[in-house]
CSV table of C-alpha atoms in Angstrom, one decimal:
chain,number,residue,atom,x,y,z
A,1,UNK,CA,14.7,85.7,-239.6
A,2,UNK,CA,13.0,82.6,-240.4
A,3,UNK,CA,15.8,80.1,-241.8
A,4,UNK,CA,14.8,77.3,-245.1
A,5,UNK,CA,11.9,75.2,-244.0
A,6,UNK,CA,11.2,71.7,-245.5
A,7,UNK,CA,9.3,69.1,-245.0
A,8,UNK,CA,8.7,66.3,-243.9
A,9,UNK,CA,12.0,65.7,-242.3
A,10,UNK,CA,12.0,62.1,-242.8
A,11,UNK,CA,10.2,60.0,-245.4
A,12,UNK,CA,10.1,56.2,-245.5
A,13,UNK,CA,8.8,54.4,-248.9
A,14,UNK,CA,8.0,51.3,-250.6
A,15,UNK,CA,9.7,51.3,-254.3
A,16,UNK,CA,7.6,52.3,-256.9
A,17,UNK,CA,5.7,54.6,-254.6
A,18,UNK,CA,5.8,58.2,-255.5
A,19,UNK,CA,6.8,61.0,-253.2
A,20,UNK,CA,7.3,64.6,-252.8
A,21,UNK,CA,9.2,67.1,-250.7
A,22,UNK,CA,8.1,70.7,-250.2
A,23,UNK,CA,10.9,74.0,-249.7
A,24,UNK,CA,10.0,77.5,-248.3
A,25,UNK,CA,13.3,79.2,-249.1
A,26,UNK,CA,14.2,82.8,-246.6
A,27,UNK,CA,11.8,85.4,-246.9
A,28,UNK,CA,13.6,87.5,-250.4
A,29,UNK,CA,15.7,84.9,-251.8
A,30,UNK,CA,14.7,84.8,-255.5
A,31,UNK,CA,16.9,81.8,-256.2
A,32,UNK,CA,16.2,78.4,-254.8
A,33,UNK,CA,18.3,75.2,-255.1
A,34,UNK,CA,17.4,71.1,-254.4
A,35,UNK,CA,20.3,69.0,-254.0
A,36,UNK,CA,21.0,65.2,-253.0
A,37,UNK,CA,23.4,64.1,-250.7
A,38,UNK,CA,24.0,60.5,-250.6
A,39,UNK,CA,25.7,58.8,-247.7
A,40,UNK,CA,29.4,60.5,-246.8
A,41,UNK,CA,29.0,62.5,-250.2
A,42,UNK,CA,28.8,66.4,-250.8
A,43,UNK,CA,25.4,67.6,-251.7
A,44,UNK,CA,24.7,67.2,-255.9
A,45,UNK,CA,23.1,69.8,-257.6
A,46,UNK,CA,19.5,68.7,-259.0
A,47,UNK,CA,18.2,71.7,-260.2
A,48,UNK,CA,18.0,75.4,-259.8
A,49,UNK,CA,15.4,78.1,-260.0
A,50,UNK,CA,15.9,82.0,-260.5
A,51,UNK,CA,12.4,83.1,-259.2
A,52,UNK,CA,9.6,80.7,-260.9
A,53,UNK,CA,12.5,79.5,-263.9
A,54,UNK,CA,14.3,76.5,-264.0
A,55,UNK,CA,17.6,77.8,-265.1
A,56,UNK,CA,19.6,74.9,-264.5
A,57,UNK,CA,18.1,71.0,-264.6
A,58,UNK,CA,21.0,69.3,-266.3
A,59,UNK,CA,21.4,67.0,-263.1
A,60,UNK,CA,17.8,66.6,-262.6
A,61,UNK,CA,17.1,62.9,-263.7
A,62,UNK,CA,13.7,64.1,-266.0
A,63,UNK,CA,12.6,60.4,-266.3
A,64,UNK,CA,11.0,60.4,-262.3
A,65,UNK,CA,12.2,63.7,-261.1
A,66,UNK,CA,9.9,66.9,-261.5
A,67,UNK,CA,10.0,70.1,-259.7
A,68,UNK,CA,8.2,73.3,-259.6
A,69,UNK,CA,8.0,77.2,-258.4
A,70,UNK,CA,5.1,78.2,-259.3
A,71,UNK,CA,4.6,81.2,-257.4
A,72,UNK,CA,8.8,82.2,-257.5
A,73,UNK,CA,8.4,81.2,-253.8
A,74,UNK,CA,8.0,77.6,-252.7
A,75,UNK,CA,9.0,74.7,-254.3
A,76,UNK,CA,8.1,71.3,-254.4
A,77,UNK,CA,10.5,68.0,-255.6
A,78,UNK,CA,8.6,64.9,-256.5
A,79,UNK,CA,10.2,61.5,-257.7
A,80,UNK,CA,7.3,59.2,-259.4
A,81,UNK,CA,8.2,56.3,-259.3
A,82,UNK,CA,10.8,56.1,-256.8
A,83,UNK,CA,14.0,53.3,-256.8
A,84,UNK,CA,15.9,52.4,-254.2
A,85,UNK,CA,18.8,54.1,-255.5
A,86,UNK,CA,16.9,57.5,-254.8
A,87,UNK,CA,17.1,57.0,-250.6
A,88,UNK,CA,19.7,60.2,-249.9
A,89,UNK,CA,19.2,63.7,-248.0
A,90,UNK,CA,17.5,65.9,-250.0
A,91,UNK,CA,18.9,69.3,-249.5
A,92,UNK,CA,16.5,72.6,-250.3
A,93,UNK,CA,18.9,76.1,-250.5
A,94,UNK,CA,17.9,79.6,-251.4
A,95,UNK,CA,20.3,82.9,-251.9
A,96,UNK,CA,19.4,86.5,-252.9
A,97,UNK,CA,21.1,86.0,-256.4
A,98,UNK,CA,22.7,83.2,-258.8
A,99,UNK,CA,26.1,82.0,-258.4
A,100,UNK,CA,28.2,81.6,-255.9
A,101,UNK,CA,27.0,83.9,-253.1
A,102,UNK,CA,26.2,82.1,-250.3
A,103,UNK,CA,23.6,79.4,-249.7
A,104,UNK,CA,21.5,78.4,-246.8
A,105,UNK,CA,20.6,75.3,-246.8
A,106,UNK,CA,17.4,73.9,-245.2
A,107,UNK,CA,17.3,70.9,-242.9
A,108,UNK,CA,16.6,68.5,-245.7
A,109,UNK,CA,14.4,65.3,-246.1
A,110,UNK,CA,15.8,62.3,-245.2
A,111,UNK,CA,14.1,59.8,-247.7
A,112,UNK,CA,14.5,55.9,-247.4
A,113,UNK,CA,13.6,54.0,-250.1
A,114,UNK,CA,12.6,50.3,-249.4
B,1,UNK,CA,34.8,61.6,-263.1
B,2,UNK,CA,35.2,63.7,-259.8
B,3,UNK,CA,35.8,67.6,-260.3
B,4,UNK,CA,35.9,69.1,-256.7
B,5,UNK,CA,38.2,66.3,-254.5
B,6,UNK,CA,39.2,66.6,-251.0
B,7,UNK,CA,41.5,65.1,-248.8
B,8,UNK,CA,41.6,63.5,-246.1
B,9,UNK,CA,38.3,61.5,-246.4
B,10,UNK,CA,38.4,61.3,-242.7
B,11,UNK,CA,40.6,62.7,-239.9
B,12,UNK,CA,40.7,62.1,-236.0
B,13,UNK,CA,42.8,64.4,-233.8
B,14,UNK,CA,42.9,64.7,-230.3
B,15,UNK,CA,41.7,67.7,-228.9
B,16,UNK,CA,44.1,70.7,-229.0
B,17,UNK,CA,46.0,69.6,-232.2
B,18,UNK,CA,45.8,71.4,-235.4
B,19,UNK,CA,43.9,70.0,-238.4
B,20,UNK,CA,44.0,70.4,-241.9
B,21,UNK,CA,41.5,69.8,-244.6
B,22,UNK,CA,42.7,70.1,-248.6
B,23,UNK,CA,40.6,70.6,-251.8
B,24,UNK,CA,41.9,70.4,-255.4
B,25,UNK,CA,39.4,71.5,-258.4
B,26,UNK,CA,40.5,69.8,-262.3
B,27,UNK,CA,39.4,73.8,-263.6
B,28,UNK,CA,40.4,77.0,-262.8
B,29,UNK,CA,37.8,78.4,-260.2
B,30,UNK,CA,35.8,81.7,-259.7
B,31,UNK,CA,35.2,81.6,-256.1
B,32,UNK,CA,35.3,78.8,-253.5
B,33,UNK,CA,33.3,78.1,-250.6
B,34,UNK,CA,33.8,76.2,-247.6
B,35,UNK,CA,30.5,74.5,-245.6
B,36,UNK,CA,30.5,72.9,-242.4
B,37,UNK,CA,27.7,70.2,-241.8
B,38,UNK,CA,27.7,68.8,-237.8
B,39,UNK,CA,26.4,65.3,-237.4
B,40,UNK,CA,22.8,64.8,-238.7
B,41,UNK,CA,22.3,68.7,-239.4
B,42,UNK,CA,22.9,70.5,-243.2
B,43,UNK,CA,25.8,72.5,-244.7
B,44,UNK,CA,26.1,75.6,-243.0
B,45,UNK,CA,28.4,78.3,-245.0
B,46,UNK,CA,31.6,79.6,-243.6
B,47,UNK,CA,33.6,81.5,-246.2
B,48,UNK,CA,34.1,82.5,-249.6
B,49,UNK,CA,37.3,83.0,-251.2
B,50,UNK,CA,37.6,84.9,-254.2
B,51,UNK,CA,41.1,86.4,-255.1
B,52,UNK,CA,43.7,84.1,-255.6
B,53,UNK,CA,46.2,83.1,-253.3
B,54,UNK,CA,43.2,84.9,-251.0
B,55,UNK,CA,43.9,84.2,-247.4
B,56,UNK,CA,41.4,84.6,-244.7
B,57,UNK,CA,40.8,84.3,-240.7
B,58,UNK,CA,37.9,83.1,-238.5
B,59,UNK,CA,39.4,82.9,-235.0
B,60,UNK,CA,41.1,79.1,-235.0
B,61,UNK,CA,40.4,78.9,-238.6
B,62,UNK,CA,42.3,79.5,-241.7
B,63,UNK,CA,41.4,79.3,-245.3
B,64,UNK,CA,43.6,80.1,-248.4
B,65,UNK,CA,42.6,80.1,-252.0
B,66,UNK,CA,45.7,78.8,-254.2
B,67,UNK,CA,47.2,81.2,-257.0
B,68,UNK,CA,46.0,79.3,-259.9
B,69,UNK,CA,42.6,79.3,-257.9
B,70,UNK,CA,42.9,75.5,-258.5
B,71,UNK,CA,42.9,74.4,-255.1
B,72,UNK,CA,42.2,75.4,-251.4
B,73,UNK,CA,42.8,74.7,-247.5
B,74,UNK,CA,41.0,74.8,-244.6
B,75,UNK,CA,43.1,75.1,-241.4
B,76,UNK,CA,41.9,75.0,-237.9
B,77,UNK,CA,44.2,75.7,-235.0
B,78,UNK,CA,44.0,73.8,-231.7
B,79,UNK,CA,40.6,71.9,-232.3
B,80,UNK,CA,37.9,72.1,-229.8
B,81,UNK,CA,35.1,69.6,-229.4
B,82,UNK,CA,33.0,71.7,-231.5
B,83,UNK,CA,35.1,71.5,-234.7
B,84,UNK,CA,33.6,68.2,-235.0
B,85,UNK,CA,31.5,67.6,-238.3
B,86,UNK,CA,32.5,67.5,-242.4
B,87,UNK,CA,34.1,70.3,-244.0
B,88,UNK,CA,32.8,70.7,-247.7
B,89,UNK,CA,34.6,73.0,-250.3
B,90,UNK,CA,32.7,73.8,-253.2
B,91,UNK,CA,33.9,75.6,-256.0
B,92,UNK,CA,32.1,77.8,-258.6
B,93,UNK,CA,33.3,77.5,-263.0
B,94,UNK,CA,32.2,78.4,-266.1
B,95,UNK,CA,33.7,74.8,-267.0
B,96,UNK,CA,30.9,73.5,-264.3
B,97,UNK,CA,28.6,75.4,-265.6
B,98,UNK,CA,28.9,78.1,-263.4
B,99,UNK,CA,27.1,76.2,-260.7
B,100,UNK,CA,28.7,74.8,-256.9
B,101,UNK,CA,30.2,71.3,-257.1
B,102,UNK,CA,31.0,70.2,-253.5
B,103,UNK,CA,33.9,67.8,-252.3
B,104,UNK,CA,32.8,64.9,-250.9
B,105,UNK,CA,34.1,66.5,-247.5
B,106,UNK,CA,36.6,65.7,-244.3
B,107,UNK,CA,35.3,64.3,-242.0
B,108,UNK,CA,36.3,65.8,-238.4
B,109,UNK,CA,36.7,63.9,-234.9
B,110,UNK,CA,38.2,65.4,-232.4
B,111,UNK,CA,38.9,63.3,-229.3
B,112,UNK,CA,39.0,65.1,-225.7
């Protein structure tokens, strides 16, 4: 079974520039989760979906930060503009329901901000 | 101010001794969860405790869920090269709106 794919791995920016990550969660998992982890930091919640829904964006900084899930399948994260403040890991997760059953976590997107 | 806190921030063992990793919520939790992330790769899960003073085995490792379900420990017995990498706890509440906050994680050395 396929495992959380992202892209692009890596992402290097100037500031101001916008950006945008992309998730394709397992195959079946109807929730989907993007988190940031900054430098020797657990991941941070951003936001989380229940099939197409944003059911939880209180951590989601509205002012640059979108996301969408359209289709209840992939999702994609964009920060317009970005700050150097936003260079961090950023984490896509999916699980089969809400809560705290387990999450698998994609290989993330390493962005650098300059 | 931090909710989910872990200690140590960093350990470095030689390889055979035990290790210990601790994680302390400020709320009562519903279930905790324990990741481990290896150098440059992403959280992987290991474990989710749910009862309290919950106590459960994977080979070398040890995990325990306090009875006020405030607070929890990893243990791992005679650590191999492949321990190596940052334990996260994350703990699931109401009070944090019933989402995972993660520790900011132990990190592991183990010296051979």
């Amino acid at each position: 079974e396929a495992g959380v794919v992202q892209s692009p791995r890596y992402k290097i920016i100037e500031k101001k520039q916008p950006v945008a990550f992309w998730c394709n969660p397992i195959s079946g998992h109807n929730t989907l989760y993007w988190y940031r982890q900054n430098l020797g930091q657990g991941p941070e919640l951003l936001i989380r979906y229940e099939n197409e829904e944003a059911v939880d964006d209180s951590q989601l900084p509205k002012d640059r930060f979108s996301a969408e899930r359209l289709k209840g399948v992939d999702s994609t994260l964009k920060i317009q503009p970005a700050e150097l403040g936003d260079s961090a890991v950023y984490l896509c997760a999916s699980s089969q329901t809400k809560g705290g059953i387990t999450q698998y976590f994609g290989p993330g997107t390493r962005l650098t901000v300059l | 101010g931090q909710q989910v806190m872990q200690i140590p921030q960093y350990q470095h063992v030689q390889e055979g001794e035990d290790f210990t990793t601790y994680c302390n919520s400020s709320t009562t939790l519903s279930n905790i969860q324990w990741y481990k992330q290896r150098p440059g790769g992403h959280p992987v899960f290991l474990i989710q405790l749910v009862k309290s003073g919950e106590v459960k085995k994977q080979k070398r490792l040890t995990f325990q869920f306090g009875e006020a379900k405030k607070n929890s420990s990893l243990h791992i017995t005679a650590t191999q090269t492949t321990d190596v990498g940052t334990y996260f706890c994350a703990g699931l509440s109401m009070e944090y709106g019933n989402k995972l906050v993660f520790g900011a994680g132990t990190i592991l050395r183990v010296k051979s």
